[in-house]
mmCIF file of C-alpha atoms in Angstrom:
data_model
loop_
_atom_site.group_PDB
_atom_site.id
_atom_site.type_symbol
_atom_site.label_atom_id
_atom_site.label_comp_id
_atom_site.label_asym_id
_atom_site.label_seq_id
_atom_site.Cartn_x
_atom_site.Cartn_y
_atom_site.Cartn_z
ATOM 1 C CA UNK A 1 0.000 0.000 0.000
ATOM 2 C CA UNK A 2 1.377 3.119 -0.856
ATOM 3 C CA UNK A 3 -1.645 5.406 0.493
ATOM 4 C CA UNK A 4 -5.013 4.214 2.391
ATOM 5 C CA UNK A 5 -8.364 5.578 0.991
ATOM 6 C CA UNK A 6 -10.152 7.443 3.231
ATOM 7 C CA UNK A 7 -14.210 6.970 3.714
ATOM 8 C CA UNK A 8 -15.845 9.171 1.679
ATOM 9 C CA UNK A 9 -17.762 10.956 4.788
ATOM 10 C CA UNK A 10 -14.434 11.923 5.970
ATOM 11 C CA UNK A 11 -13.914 15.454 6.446
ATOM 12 C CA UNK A 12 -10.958 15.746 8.868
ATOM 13 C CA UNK A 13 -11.802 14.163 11.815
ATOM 14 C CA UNK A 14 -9.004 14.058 14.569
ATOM 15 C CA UNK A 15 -10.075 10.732 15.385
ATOM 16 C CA UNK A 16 -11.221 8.029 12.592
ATOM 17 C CA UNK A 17 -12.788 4.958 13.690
ATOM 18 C CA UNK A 18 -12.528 2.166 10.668
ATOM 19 C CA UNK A 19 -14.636 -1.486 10.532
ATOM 20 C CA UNK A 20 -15.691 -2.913 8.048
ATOM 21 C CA UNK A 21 -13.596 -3.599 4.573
ATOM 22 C CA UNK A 22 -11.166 -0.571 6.316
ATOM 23 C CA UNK A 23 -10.472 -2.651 9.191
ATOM 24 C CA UNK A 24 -9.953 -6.192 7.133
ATOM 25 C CA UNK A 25 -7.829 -4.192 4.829
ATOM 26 C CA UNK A 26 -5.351 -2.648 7.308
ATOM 27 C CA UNK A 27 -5.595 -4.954 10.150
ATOM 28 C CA UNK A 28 -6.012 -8.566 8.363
ATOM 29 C CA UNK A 29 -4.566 -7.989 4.689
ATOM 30 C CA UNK A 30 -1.805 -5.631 5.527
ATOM 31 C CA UNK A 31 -1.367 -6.703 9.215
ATOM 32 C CA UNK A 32 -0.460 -2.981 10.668
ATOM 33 C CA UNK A 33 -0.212 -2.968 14.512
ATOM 34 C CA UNK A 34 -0.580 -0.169 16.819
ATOM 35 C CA UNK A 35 1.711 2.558 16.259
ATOM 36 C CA UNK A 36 1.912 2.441 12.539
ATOM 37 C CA UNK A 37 2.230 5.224 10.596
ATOM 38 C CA UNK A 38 0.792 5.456 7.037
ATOM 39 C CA UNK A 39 -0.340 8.014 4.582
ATOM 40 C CA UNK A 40 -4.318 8.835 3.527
ATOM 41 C CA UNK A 41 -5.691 10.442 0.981
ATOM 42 C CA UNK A 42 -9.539 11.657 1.248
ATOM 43 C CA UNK A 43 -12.302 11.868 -1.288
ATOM 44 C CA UNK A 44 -10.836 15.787 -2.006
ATOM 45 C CA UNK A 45 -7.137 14.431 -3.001
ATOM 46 C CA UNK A 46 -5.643 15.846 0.207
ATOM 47 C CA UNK A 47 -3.069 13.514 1.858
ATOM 48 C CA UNK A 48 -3.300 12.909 5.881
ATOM 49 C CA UNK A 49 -0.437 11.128 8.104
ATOM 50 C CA UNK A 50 -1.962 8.801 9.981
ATOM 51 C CA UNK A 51 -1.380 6.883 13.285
ATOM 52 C CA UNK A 52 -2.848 3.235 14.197
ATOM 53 C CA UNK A 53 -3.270 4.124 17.919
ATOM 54 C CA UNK A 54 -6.035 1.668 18.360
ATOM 55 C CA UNK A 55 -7.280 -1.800 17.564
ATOM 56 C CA UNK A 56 -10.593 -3.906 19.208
ATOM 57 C CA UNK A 57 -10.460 -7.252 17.629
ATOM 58 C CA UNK A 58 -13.506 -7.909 19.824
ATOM 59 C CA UNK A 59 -15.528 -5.230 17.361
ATOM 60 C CA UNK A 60 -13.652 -5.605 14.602
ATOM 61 C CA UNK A 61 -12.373 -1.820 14.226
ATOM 62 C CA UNK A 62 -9.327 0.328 15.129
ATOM 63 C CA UNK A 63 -8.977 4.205 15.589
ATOM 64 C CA UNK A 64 -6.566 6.400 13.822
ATOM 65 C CA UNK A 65 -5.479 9.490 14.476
ATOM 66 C CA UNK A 66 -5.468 12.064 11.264
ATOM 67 C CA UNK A 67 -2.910 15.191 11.064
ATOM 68 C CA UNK A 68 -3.025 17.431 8.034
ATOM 69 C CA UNK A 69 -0.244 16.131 5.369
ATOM 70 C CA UNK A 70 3.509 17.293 6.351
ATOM 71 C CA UNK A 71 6.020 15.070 4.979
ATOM 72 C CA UNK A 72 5.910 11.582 3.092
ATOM 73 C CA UNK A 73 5.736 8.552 5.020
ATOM 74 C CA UNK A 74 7.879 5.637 4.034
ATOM 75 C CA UNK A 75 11.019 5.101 2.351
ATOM 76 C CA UNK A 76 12.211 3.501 -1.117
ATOM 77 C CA UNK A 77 8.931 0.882 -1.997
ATOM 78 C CA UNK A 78 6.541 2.440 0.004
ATOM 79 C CA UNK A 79 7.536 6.294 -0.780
ATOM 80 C CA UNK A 80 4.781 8.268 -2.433
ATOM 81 C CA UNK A 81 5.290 9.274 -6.014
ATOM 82 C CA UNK A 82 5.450 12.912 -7.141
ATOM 83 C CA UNK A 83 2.486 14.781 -5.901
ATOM 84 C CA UNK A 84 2.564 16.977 -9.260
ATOM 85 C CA UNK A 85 -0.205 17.207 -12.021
ATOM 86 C CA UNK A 86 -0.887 15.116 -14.737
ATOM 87 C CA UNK A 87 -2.211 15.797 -17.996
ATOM 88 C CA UNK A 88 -5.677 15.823 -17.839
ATOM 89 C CA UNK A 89 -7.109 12.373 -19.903
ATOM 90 C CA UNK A 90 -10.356 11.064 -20.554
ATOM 91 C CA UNK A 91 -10.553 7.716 -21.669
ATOM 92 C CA UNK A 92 -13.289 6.522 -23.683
ATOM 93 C CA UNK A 93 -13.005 2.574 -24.005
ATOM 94 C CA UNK A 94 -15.230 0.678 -25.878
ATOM 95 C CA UNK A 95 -16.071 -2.648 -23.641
ATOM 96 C CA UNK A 96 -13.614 -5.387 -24.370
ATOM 97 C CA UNK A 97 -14.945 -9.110 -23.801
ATOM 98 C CA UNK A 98 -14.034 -11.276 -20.657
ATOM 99 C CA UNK A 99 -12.084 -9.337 -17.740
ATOM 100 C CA UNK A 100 -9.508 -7.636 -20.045
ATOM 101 C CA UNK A 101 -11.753 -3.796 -19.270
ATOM 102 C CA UNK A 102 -10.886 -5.241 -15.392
ATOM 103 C CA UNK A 103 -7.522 -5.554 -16.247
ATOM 104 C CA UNK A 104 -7.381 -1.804 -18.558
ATOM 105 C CA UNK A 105 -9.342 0.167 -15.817
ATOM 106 C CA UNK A 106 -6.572 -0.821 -13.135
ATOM 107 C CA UNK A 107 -3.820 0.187 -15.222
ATOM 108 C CA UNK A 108 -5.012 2.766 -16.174
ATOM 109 C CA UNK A 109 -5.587 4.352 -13.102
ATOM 110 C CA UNK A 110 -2.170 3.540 -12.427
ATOM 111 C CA UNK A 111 -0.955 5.648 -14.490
ATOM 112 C CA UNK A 112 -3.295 8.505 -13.945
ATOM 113 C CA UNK A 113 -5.932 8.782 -16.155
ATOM 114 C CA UNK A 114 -8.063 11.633 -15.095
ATOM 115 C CA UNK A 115 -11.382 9.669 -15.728
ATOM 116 C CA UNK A 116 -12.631 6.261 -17.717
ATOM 117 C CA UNK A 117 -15.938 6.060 -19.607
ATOM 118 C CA UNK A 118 -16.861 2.539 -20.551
ATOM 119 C CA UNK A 119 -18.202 2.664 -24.443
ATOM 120 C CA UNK A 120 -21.034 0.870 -25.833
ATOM 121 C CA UNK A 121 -19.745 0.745 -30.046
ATOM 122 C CA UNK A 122 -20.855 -0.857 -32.683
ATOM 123 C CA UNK A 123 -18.697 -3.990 -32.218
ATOM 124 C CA UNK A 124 -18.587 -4.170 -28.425
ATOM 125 C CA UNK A 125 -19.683 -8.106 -27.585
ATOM 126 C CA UNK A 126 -20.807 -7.327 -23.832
ATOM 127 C CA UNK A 127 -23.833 -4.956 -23.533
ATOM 128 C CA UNK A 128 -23.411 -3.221 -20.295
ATOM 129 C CA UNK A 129 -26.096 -0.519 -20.825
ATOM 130 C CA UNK A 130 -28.550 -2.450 -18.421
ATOM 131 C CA UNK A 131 -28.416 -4.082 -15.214
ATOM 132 C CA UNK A 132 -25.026 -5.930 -15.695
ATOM 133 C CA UNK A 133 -23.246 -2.464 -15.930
ATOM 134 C CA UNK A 134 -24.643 -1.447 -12.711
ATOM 135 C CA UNK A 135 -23.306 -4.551 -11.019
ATOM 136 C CA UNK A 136 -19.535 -4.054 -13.651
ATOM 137 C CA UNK A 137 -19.752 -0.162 -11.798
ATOM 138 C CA UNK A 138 -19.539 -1.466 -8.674
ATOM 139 C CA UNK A 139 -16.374 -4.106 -9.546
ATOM 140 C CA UNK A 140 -14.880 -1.247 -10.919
ATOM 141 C CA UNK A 141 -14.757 1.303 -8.644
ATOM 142 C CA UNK A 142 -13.320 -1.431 -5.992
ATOM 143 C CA UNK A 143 -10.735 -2.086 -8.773
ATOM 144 C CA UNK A 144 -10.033 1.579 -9.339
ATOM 145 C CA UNK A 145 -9.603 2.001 -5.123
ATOM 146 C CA UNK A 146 -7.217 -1.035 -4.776
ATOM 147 C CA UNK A 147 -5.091 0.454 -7.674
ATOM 148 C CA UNK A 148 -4.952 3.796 -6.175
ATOM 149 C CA UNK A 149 -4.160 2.650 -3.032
ATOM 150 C CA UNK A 150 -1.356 0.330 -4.218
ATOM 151 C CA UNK A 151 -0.262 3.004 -6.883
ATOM 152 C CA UNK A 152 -0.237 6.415 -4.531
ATOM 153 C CA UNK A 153 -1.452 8.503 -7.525
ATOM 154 C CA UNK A 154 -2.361 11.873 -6.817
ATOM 155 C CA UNK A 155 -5.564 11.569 -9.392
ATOM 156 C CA UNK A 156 -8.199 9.819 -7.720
ATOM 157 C CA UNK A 157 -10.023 8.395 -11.439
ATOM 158 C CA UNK A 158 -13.144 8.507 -12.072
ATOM 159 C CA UNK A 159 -14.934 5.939 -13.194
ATOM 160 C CA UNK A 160 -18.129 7.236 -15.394
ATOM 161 C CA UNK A 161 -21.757 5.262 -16.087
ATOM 162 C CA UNK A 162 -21.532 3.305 -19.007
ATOM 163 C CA UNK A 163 -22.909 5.344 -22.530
ATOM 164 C CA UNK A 164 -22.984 4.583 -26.332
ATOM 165 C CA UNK A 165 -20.683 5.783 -28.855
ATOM 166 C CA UNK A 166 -22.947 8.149 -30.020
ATOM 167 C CA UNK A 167 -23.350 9.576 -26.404
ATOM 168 C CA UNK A 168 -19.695 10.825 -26.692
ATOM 169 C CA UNK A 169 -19.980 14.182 -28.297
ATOM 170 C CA UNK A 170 -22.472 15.450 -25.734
ATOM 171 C CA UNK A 171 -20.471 13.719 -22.432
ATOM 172 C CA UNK A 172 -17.170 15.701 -23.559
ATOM 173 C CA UNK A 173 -19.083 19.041 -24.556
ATOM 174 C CA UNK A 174 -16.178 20.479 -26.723
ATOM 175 C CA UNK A 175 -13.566 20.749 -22.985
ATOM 176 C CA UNK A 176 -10.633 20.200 -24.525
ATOM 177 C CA UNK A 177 -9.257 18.285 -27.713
ATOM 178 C CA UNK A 178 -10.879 15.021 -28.795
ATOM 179 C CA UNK A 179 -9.131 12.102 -30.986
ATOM 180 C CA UNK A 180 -10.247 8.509 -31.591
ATOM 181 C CA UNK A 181 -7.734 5.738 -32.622
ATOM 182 C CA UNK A 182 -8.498 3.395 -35.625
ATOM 183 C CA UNK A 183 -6.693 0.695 -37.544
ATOM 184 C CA UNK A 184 -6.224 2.105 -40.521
ATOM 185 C CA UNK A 185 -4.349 5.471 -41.184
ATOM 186 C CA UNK A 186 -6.894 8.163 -41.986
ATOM 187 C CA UNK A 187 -5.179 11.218 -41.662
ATOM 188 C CA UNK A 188 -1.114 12.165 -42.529
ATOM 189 C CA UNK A 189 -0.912 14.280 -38.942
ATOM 190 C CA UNK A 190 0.448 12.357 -36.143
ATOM 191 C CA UNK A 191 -0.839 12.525 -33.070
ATOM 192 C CA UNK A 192 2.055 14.604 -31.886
ATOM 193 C CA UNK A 193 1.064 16.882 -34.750
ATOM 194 C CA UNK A 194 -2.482 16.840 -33.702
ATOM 195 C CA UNK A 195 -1.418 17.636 -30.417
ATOM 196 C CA UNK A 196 0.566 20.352 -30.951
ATOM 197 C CA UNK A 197 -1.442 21.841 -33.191
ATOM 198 C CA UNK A 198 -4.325 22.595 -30.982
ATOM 199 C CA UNK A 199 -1.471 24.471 -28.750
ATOM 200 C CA UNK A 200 -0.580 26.343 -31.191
ATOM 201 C CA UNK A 201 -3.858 27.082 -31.768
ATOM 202 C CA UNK A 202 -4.932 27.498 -28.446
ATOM 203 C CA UNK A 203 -2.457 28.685 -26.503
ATOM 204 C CA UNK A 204 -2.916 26.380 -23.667
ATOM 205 C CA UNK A 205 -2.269 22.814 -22.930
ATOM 206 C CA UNK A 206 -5.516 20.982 -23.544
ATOM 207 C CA UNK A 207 -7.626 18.377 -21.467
ATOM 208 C CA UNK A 208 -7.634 15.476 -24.301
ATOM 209 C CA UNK A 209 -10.139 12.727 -24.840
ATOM 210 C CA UNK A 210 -8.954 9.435 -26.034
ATOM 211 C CA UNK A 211 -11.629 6.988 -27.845
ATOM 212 C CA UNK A 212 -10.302 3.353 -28.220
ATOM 213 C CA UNK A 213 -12.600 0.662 -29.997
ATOM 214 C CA UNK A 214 -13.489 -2.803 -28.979
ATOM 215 C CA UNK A 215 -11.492 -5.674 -30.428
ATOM 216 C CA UNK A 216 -13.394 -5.267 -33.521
ATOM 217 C CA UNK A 217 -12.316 -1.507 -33.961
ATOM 218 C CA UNK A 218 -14.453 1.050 -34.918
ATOM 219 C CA UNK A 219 -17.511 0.491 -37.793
ATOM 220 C CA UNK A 220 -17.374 3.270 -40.565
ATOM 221 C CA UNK A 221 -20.387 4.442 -39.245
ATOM 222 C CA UNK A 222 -19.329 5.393 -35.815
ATOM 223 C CA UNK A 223 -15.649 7.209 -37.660
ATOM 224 C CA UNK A 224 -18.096 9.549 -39.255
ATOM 225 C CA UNK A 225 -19.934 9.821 -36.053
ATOM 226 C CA UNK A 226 -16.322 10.950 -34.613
ATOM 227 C CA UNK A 227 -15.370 13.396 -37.174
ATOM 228 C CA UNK A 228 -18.953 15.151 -37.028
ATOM 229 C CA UNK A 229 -17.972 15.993 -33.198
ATOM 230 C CA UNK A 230 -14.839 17.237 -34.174
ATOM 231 C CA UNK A 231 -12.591 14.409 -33.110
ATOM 232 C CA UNK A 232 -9.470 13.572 -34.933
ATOM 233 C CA UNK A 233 -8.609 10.418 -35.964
ATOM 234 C CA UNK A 234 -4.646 9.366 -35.016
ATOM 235 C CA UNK A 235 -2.906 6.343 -35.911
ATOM 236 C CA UNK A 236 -0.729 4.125 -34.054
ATOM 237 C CA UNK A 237 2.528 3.165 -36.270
ATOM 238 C CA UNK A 238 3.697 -0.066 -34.307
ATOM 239 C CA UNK A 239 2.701 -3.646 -34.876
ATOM 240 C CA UNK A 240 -1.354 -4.517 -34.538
ATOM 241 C CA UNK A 241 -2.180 -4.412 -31.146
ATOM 242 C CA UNK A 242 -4.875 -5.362 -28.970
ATOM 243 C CA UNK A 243 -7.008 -3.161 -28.293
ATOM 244 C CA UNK A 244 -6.494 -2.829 -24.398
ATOM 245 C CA UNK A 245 -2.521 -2.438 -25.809
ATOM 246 C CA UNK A 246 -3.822 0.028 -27.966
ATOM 247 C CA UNK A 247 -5.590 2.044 -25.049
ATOM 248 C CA UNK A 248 -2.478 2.352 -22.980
ATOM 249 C CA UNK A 249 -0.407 2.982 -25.592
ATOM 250 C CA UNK A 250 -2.075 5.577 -26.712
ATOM 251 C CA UNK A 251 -2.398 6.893 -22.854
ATOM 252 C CA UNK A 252 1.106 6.349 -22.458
ATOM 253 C CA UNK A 253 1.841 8.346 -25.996
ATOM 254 C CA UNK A 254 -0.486 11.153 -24.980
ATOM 255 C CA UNK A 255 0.920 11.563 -21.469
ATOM 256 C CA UNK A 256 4.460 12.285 -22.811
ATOM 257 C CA UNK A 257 3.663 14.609 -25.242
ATOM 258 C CA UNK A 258 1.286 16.769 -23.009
ATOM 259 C CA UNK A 259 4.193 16.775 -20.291
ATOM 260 C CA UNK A 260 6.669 17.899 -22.859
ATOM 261 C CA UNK A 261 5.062 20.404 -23.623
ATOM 262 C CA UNK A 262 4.312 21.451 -20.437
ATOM 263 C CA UNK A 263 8.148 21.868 -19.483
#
């Protein structure tokens, strides 16, 4: 654990009394005693230092005691990372089949992704527009707290209701600059170019929405769908990926070029 979750009702208690997943998490998965010290982060991003000072196995809870954030906790594995900005980046994934959106929605938050919208497309296999995305919400926001925890990024992700391709145009509402990724090169700009572009443009380093397709890709329907919002399309020049590759990738590719031009 690099930084414990606070409840979401916190709002800077001196005293915090945990039970519950809270208590099995620090007291039976991590096995803290009293007297640890460990860093929290509440539902606000704000980091708290923290002190196990208490714990009733009878109940099944344990105090701590929360200070306002003055220096990290831990050394080498357990250090926090950089508390700095990142690029702001919207992923819009288009639901992959089996656990592999499980697998993308943990790395991705790992890496900082400022918020994930699950996709309904055209060639998406799972539907999760009804109840079975209600019940996928709830996996997923566990997933995206266990990563953050273990992970110590500064971004607390969020995870967005499910919508349908065509949904994107109106969930974005023109905040920053919008691109979607397809299989075949549609456009002689790279997405550096795109990038820069819009700065140039602009002025200003953008908030930038990334749209990945399912397995399938994207229909032909859905890139004109994309270009009538004013997304442009970008093309990744490396060998055929997957497409949860393809999603961090093209996170990965983003994040480097918005940083660089940052400094």
């Amino acid at each position: 654990m690099r930084v414990f979750l606070l409840p979401a009702g916190f709002r800077g208690e001196r005293h915090l009394e945990l039970e519950g997943k809270s208590y099995r998490y620090l007291i039976k998965v991590l096995r803290l005693r009293e007297g640890a010290q460990f860093p929290g982060r509440d539902a606000q991003g704000n980091l708290w230092d923290l002190l196990l000072n208490r714990i009733d196995t009878g109940k099944r809870s344990c105090t701590v005691t929360c200070t306002e954030h003055t220096q990290a906790i831990g050394h080498g594995e357990n250090s926090l990372p950089p508390q700095e900005a990142l690029p702001e980046i919207h992923l819009y994934q288009s639901v992959l089949k089996g656990k592999k959106l499980d697998t993308l929605i943990r790395q991705a938050v790992e890496m900082g992704v400022s918020r994930i919208i699950p996709v309904q497309s055209d060639y998406s296999v799972p539907d999760y527009m009804g109840k079975e995305g209600a019940s996928r919400m709830n996996r997923w926001k566990v997933i995206r707290d266990e990563a953050l925890q273990q992970c110590g990024s500064p971004i607390l992700t969020e995870i967005a209701e499910p919508i349908r391709l065509s949904g994107i145009q109106d969930d974005w509402a023109g905040r920053g600059l919008g691109v979607f990724f397809h299989q075949e090169e549609l456009s002689p700009v790279t997405l550096q170019g795109t990038i820069q572009g819009y700065v140039q443009h602009t002025g200003s380093i953008p908030a930038v929405a990334l749209v990945i397709g399912p397995e399938g890709g994207l229909s032909d329907d859905e890139v004109e769908c994309m270009k009538k919002a004013g997304f442009k399309p970008a093309f990744l020049k490396t060998n055929i990926l997957r497409a949860e590759t393809a999603a961090l990738y093209a996170t990965a590719c983003t994040q480097m070029i918005l940083t660089e031009l940052e400094s």
